[in-house]
Structure formats: C-alpha cells, structure tokens
CSV table of C-alpha atoms in Angstrom, one decimal:
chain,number,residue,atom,x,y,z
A,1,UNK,CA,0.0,0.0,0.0
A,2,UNK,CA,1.3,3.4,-0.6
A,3,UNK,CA,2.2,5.7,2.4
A,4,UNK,CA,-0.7,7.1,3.7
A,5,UNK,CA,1.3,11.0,3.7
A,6,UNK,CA,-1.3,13.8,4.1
A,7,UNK,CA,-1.9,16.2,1.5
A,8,UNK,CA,-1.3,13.3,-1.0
A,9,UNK,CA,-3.7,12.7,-3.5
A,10,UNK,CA,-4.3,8.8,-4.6
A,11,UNK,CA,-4.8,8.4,-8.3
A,12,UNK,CA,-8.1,6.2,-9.4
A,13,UNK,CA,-6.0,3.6,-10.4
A,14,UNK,CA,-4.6,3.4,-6.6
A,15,UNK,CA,-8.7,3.9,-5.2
A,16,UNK,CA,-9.2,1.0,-8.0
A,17,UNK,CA,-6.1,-1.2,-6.6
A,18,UNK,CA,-6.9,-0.8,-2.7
A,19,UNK,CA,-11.1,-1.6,-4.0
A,20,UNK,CA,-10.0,-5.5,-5.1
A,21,UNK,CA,-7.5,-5.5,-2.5
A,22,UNK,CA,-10.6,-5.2,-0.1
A,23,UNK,CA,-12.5,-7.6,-2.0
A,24,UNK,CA,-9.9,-10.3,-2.3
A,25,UNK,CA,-9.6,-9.9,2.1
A,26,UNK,CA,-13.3,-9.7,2.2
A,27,UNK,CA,-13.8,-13.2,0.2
A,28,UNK,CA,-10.5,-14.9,1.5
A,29,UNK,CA,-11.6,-14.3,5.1
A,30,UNK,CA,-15.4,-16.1,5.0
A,31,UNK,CA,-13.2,-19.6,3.8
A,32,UNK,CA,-12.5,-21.5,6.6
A,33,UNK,CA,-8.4,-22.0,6.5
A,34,UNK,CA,-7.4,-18.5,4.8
A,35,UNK,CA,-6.4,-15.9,7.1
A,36,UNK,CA,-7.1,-12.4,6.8
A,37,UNK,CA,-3.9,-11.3,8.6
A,38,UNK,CA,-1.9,-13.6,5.9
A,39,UNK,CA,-3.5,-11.9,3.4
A,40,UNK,CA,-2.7,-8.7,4.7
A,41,UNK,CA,1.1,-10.0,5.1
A,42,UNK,CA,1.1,-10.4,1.3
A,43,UNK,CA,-0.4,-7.4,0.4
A,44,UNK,CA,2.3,-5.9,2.6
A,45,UNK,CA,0.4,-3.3,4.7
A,46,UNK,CA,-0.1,-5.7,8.1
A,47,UNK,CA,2.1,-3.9,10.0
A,48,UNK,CA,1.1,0.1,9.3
A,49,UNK,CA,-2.9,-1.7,9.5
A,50,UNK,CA,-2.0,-2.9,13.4
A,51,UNK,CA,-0.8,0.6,13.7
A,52,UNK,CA,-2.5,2.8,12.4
A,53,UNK,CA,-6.3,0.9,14.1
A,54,UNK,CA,-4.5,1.5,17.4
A,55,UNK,CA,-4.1,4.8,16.7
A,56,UNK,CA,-7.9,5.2,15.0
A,57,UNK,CA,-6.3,6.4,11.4
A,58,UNK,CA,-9.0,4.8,9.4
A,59,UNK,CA,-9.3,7.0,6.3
A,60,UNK,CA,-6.7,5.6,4.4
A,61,UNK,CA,-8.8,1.9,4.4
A,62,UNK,CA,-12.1,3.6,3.7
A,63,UNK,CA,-11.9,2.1,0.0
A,64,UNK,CA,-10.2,-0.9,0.9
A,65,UNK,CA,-12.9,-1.7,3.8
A,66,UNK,CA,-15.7,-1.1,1.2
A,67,UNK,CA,-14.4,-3.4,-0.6
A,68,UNK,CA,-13.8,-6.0,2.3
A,69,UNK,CA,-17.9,-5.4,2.7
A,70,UNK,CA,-18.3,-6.5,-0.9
A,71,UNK,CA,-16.3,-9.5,-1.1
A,72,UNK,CA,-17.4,-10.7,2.7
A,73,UNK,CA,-21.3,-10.4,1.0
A,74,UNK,CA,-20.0,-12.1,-2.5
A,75,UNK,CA,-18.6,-15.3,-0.5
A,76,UNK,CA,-21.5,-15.0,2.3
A,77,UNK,CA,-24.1,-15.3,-0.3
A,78,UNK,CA,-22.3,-17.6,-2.3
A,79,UNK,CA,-21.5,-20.2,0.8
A,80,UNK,CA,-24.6,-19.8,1.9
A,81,UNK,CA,-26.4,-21.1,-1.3
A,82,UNK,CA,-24.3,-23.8,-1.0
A,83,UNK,CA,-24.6,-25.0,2.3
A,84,UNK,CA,-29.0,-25.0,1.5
A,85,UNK,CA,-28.5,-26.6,-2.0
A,86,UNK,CA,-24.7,-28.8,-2.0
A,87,UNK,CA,-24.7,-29.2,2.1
A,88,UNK,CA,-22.2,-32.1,2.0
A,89,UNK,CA,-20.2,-31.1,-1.0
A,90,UNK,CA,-19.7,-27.7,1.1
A,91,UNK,CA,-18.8,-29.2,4.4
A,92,UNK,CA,-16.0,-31.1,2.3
A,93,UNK,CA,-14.5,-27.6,0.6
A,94,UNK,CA,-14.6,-26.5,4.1
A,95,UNK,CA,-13.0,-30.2,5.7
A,96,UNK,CA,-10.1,-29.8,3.3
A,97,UNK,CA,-9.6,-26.2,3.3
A,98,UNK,CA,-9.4,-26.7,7.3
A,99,UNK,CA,-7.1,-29.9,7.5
A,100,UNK,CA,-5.2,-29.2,4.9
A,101,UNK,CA,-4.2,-24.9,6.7
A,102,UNK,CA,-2.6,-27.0,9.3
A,103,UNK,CA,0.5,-28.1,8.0
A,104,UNK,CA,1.2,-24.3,7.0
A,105,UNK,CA,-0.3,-23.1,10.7
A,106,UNK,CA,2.5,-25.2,12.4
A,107,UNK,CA,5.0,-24.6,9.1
A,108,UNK,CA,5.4,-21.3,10.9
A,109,UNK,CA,6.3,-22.9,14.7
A,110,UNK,CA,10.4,-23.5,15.9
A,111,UNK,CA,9.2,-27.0,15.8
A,112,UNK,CA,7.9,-29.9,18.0
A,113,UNK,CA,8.4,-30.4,21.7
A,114,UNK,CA,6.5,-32.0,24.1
A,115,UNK,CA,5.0,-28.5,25.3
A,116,UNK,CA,3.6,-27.9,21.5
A,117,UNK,CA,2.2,-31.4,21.2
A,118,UNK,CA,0.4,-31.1,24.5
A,119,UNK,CA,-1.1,-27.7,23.5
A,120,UNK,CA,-2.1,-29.4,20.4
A,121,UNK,CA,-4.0,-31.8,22.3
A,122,UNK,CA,-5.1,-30.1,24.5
A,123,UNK,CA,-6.5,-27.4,22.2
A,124,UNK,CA,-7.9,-30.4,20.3
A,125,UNK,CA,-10.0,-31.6,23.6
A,126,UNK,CA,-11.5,-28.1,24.3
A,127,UNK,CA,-12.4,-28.0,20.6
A,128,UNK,CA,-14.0,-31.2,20.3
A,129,UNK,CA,-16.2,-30.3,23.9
A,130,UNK,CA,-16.8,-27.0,22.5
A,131,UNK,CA,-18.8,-28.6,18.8
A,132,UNK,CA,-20.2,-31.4,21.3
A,133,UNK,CA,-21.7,-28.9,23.2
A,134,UNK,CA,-25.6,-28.0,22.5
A,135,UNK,CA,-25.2,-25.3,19.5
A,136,UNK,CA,-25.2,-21.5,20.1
A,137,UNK,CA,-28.4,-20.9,17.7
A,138,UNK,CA,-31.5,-21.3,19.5
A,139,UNK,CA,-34.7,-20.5,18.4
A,140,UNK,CA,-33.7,-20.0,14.9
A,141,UNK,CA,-31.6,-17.0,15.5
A,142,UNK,CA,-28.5,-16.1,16.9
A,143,UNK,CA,-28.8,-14.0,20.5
A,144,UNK,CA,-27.2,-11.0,20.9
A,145,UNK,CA,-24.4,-12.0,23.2
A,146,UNK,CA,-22.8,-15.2,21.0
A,147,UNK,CA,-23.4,-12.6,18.4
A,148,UNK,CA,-21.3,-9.8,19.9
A,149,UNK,CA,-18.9,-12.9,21.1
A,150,UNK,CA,-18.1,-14.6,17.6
A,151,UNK,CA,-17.3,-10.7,16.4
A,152,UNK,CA,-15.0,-10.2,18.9
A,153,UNK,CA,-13.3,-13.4,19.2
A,154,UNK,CA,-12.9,-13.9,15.1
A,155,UNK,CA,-11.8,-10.4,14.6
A,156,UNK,CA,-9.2,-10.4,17.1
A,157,UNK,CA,-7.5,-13.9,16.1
A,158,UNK,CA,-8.0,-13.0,12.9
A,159,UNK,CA,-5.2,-10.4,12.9
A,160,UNK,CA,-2.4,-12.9,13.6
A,161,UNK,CA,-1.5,-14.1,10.5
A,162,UNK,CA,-1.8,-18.0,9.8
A,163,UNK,CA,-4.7,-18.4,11.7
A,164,UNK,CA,-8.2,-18.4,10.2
A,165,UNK,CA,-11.1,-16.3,11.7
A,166,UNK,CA,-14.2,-18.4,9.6
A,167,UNK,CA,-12.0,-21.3,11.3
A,168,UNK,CA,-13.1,-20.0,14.8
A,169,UNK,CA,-16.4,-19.4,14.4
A,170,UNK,CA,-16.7,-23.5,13.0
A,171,UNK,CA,-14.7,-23.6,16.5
A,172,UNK,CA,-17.8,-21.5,17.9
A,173,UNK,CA,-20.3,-23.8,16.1
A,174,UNK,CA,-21.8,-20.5,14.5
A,175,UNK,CA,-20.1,-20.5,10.9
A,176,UNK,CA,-23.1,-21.6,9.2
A,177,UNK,CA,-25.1,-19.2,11.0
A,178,UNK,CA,-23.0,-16.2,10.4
A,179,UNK,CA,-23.5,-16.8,6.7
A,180,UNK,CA,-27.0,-16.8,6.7
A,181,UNK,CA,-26.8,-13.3,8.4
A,182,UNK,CA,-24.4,-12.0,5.5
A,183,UNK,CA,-27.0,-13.6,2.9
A,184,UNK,CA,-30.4,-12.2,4.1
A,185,UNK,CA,-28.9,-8.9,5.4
A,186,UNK,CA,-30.0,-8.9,8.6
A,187,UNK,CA,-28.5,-5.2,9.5
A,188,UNK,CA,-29.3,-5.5,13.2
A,189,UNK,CA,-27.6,-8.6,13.7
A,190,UNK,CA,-24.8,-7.8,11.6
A,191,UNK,CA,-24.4,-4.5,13.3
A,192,UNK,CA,-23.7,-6.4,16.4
A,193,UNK,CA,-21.0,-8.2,14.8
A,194,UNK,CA,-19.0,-5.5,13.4
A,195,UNK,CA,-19.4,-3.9,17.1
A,196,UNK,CA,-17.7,-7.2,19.0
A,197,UNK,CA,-15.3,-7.0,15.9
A,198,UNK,CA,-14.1,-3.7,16.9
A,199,UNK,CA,-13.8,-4.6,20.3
A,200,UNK,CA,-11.9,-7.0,19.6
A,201,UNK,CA,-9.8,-5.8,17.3
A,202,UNK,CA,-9.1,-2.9,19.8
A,203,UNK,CA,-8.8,-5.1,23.2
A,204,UNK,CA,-7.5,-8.8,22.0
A,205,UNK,CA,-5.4,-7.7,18.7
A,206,UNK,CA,-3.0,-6.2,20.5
A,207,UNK,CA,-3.0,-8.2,23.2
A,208,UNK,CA,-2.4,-11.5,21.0
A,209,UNK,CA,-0.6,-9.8,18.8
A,210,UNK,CA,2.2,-9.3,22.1
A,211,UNK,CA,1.6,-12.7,23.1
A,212,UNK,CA,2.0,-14.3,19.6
A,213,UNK,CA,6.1,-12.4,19.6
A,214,UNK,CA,6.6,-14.2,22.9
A,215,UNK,CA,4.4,-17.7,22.8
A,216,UNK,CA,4.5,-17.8,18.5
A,217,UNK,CA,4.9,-21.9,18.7
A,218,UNK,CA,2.8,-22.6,21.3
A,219,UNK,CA,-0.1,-20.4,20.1
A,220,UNK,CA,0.2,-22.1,17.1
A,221,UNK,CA,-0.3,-25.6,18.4
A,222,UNK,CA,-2.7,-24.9,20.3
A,223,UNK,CA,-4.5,-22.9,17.9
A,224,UNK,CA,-4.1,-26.4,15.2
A,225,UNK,CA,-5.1,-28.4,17.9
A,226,UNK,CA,-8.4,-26.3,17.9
A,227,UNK,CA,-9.1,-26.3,14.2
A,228,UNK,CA,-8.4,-30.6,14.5
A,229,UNK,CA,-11.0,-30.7,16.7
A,230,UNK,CA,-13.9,-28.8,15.7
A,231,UNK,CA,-13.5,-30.5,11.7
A,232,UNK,CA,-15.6,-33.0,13.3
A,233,UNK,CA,-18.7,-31.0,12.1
A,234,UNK,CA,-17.7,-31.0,9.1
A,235,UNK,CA,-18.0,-34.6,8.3
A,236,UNK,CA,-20.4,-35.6,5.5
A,237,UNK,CA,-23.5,-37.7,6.4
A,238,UNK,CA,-22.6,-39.8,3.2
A,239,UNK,CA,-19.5,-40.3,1.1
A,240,UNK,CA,-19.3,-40.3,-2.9
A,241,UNK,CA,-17.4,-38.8,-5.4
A,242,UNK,CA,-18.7,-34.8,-5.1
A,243,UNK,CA,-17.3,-35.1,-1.7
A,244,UNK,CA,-13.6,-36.5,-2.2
A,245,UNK,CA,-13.4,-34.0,-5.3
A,246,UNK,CA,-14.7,-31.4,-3.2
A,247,UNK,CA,-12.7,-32.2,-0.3
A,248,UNK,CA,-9.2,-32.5,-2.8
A,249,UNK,CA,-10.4,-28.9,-4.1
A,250,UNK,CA,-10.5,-27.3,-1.0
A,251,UNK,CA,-7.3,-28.7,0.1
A,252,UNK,CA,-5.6,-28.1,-3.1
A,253,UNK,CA,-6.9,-24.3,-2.5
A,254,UNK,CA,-5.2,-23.9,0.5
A,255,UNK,CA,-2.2,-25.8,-0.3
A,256,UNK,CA,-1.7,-23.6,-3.4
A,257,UNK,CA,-2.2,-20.6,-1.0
A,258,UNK,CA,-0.1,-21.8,1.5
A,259,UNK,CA,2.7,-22.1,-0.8
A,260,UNK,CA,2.5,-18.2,-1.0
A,261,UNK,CA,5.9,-16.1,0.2
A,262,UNK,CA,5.2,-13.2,2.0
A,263,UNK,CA,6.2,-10.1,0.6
C-alpha cells in the first residue's frame, strides 16, 4: 500500500487497486483456513494496519474496507447457497480447506516439543467439547451475546496471521449461521458483529498480537489443535465422489495458498 502521507492525493487507479484488494480480504476471510492477517502479510500493509487501528487512522482503508464489505457479501451469499443446496459437497471444501491450513499453521512454529504437542492436544479436547456442546443458535436465531462474542473473538484472532477467523467461528459452532446473516442482510444482527469485531480488534489484537512475539509456537499448536477438533462437524452424512473431489479442491486451495511467500 502506498504511504498514507497527508496532503497526497491517490490516483483512481490506486482507489481501483486498494477496491479488489478489499475484495480479495473480504472473500479470502469467509473460507475456513485462509487468514485475513496472511492476506494482509502479502499485500504488505499488516504492519502500518495494526498501527494505524490502534491509533484510530482509518481514512486511508475507507476504500479498501468497502471493498472488504463486498467481497465478505460475494462469499456469504455464495456459501450460503451452498450450504441450503450442495450441504455435504460444502462441508467437504470446508473439511479440506481446514485440515489441509494445518501443515502451514505449524510450518510457521520453531518445531515440535512435548509443550507444543500437549497444546495441540489439549487445544484439540477443548475444541472437540466445544462442537459437542448444545449449538449456540437457539430459536432459529443467533442471541445478541454469541453474536457480539463470535465478532470479537474472530476479529481479534484473525489479525495474527496463519490463523483463520471463519475457522473460529466453525470452533464457535456459529459458521453456518454467520453466513445466513451476510445472505439475508440482517442489519441488526450484523451491526452487532461489526461492534464485537471492533472490540476486539481494539482489546484482543494487541493483546495477541504481544503474546503471539513471545508464545509464536505454542499459540500455534494450540490454535491447530483447535481447528483438528472442531472438523468434526464438518464430516459428510454420506460419502461419494462430489465429496472426495470437493474435499481435494479445498485442500488443493489452500495448499496452493499456502505455498504463497510473504512479501
């Protein structure tokens, strides 16, 4: 991104640029196992970004967040549709696009020790009672509170980069859910996303962002450990060939993702 100096003028082309930028972040984060804050590596603004939203310097996103709306509604709408008409096929995508960000989650650790592989456990037992839980939608909507919640615990994981925030909320048992919102609009419920999102943007970001320099390999287990565990809901109720080629596309996504260098 160019420096954000005041008094200088971006061109259309640059408004144009920063536009798909926000569209490719705004798609890339509703698939489970792409990470916003990876995505924001490669574009190569994630540091000034963690800066400048501590310091409440928005206007140089404005574009680029419009077009994060736009792509987050393409890939909603889209998902959505697919979850009501391809359910299995979908949960597939989403199994291999999951299992398959692991390898590149952990790619990023200083390697195995007994510590790490405990934390993967463990982070794989607190996933696996989380999905066996009763689910957070009750009465056919969201509540306010798990609503606020998955905004502000997506958002703020979401800025460390290798780690998924759609991920969490199939964690939270609230992915589907959270797509049906983005398809049929629902501004109230929505609005109370975006508002945990900037709370925890503002509050855990930081925080984790601090704790991810000290603790990087042992977040990082632990955070695998939790995306192992809640792929159980993602199993198919039957098996046939739309779900192994669906499941090899969304690993193959990933894995060619993955294979990204950061700028």
């Amino acid at each position: 991104m160019e420096k954000t100096v005041k008094g200088v003028k971006r061109t259309s082309k640059d408004q144009a640029l920063l536009l798909i930028k926000g569209i490719i972040l705004g798609i890339g984060i509703i698939i489970p196992g792409m990470s916003g804050g990876t995505i924001l590596v490669i574009f190569g603004i994630y540091e000034r970004l963690i800066k400048d939203i501590l310091e409440l310097h928005f206007k140089p996103y404005l574009t680029m967040g419009f077009g994060v709306v736009i792509g987050v509604f393409m890939g909603g709408t889209i998902l959505s549709y697919l979850f009501q008409v391809y359910r299995d096929p979908t949960y597939t995508f989403i199994l291999g696009c999951l299992l398959m960000s692991i390898p590149f989650v952990l790619k990023r650790s200083n390697g195995n020790s007994v510590v790490n592989l405990l934390l993967l456990i463990f982070g794989g037992v607190v996933s696996l009672s989380l999905v066996s839980m009763p689910p957070l939608m009750e009465g056919g909507s969201l509540s306010i509170g798990n609503t606020f919640l998955a905004g502000f615990i997506s958002s703020s994981t979401m800025m460390i980069p290798g780690i998924s925030g759609s991920a969490v909320l199939i964690v939270l048992g609230i992915y589907e859910e959270m797509l049906l919102l983005i398809k049929e609009i629902q501004i109230a419920n929505l609005l109370i996303f975006v508002i945990g999102a900037f709370f925890g943007v503002f509050i855990l970001a930081k925080v984790l962002n601090t704790l991810f320099s000290k603790y990087q390999s042992q977040i990082l287990y632990f955070f695998s450990g939790l995306i192992l565990g809640s792929s159980r809901l993602l199993f198919p109720s039957e098996i046939g060939v739309l779900t192994i080629i669906t499941f090899i596309l969304g690993g193959a996504i990933v894995f060619k993702w993955g294979n990204f260098k950061y700028k």
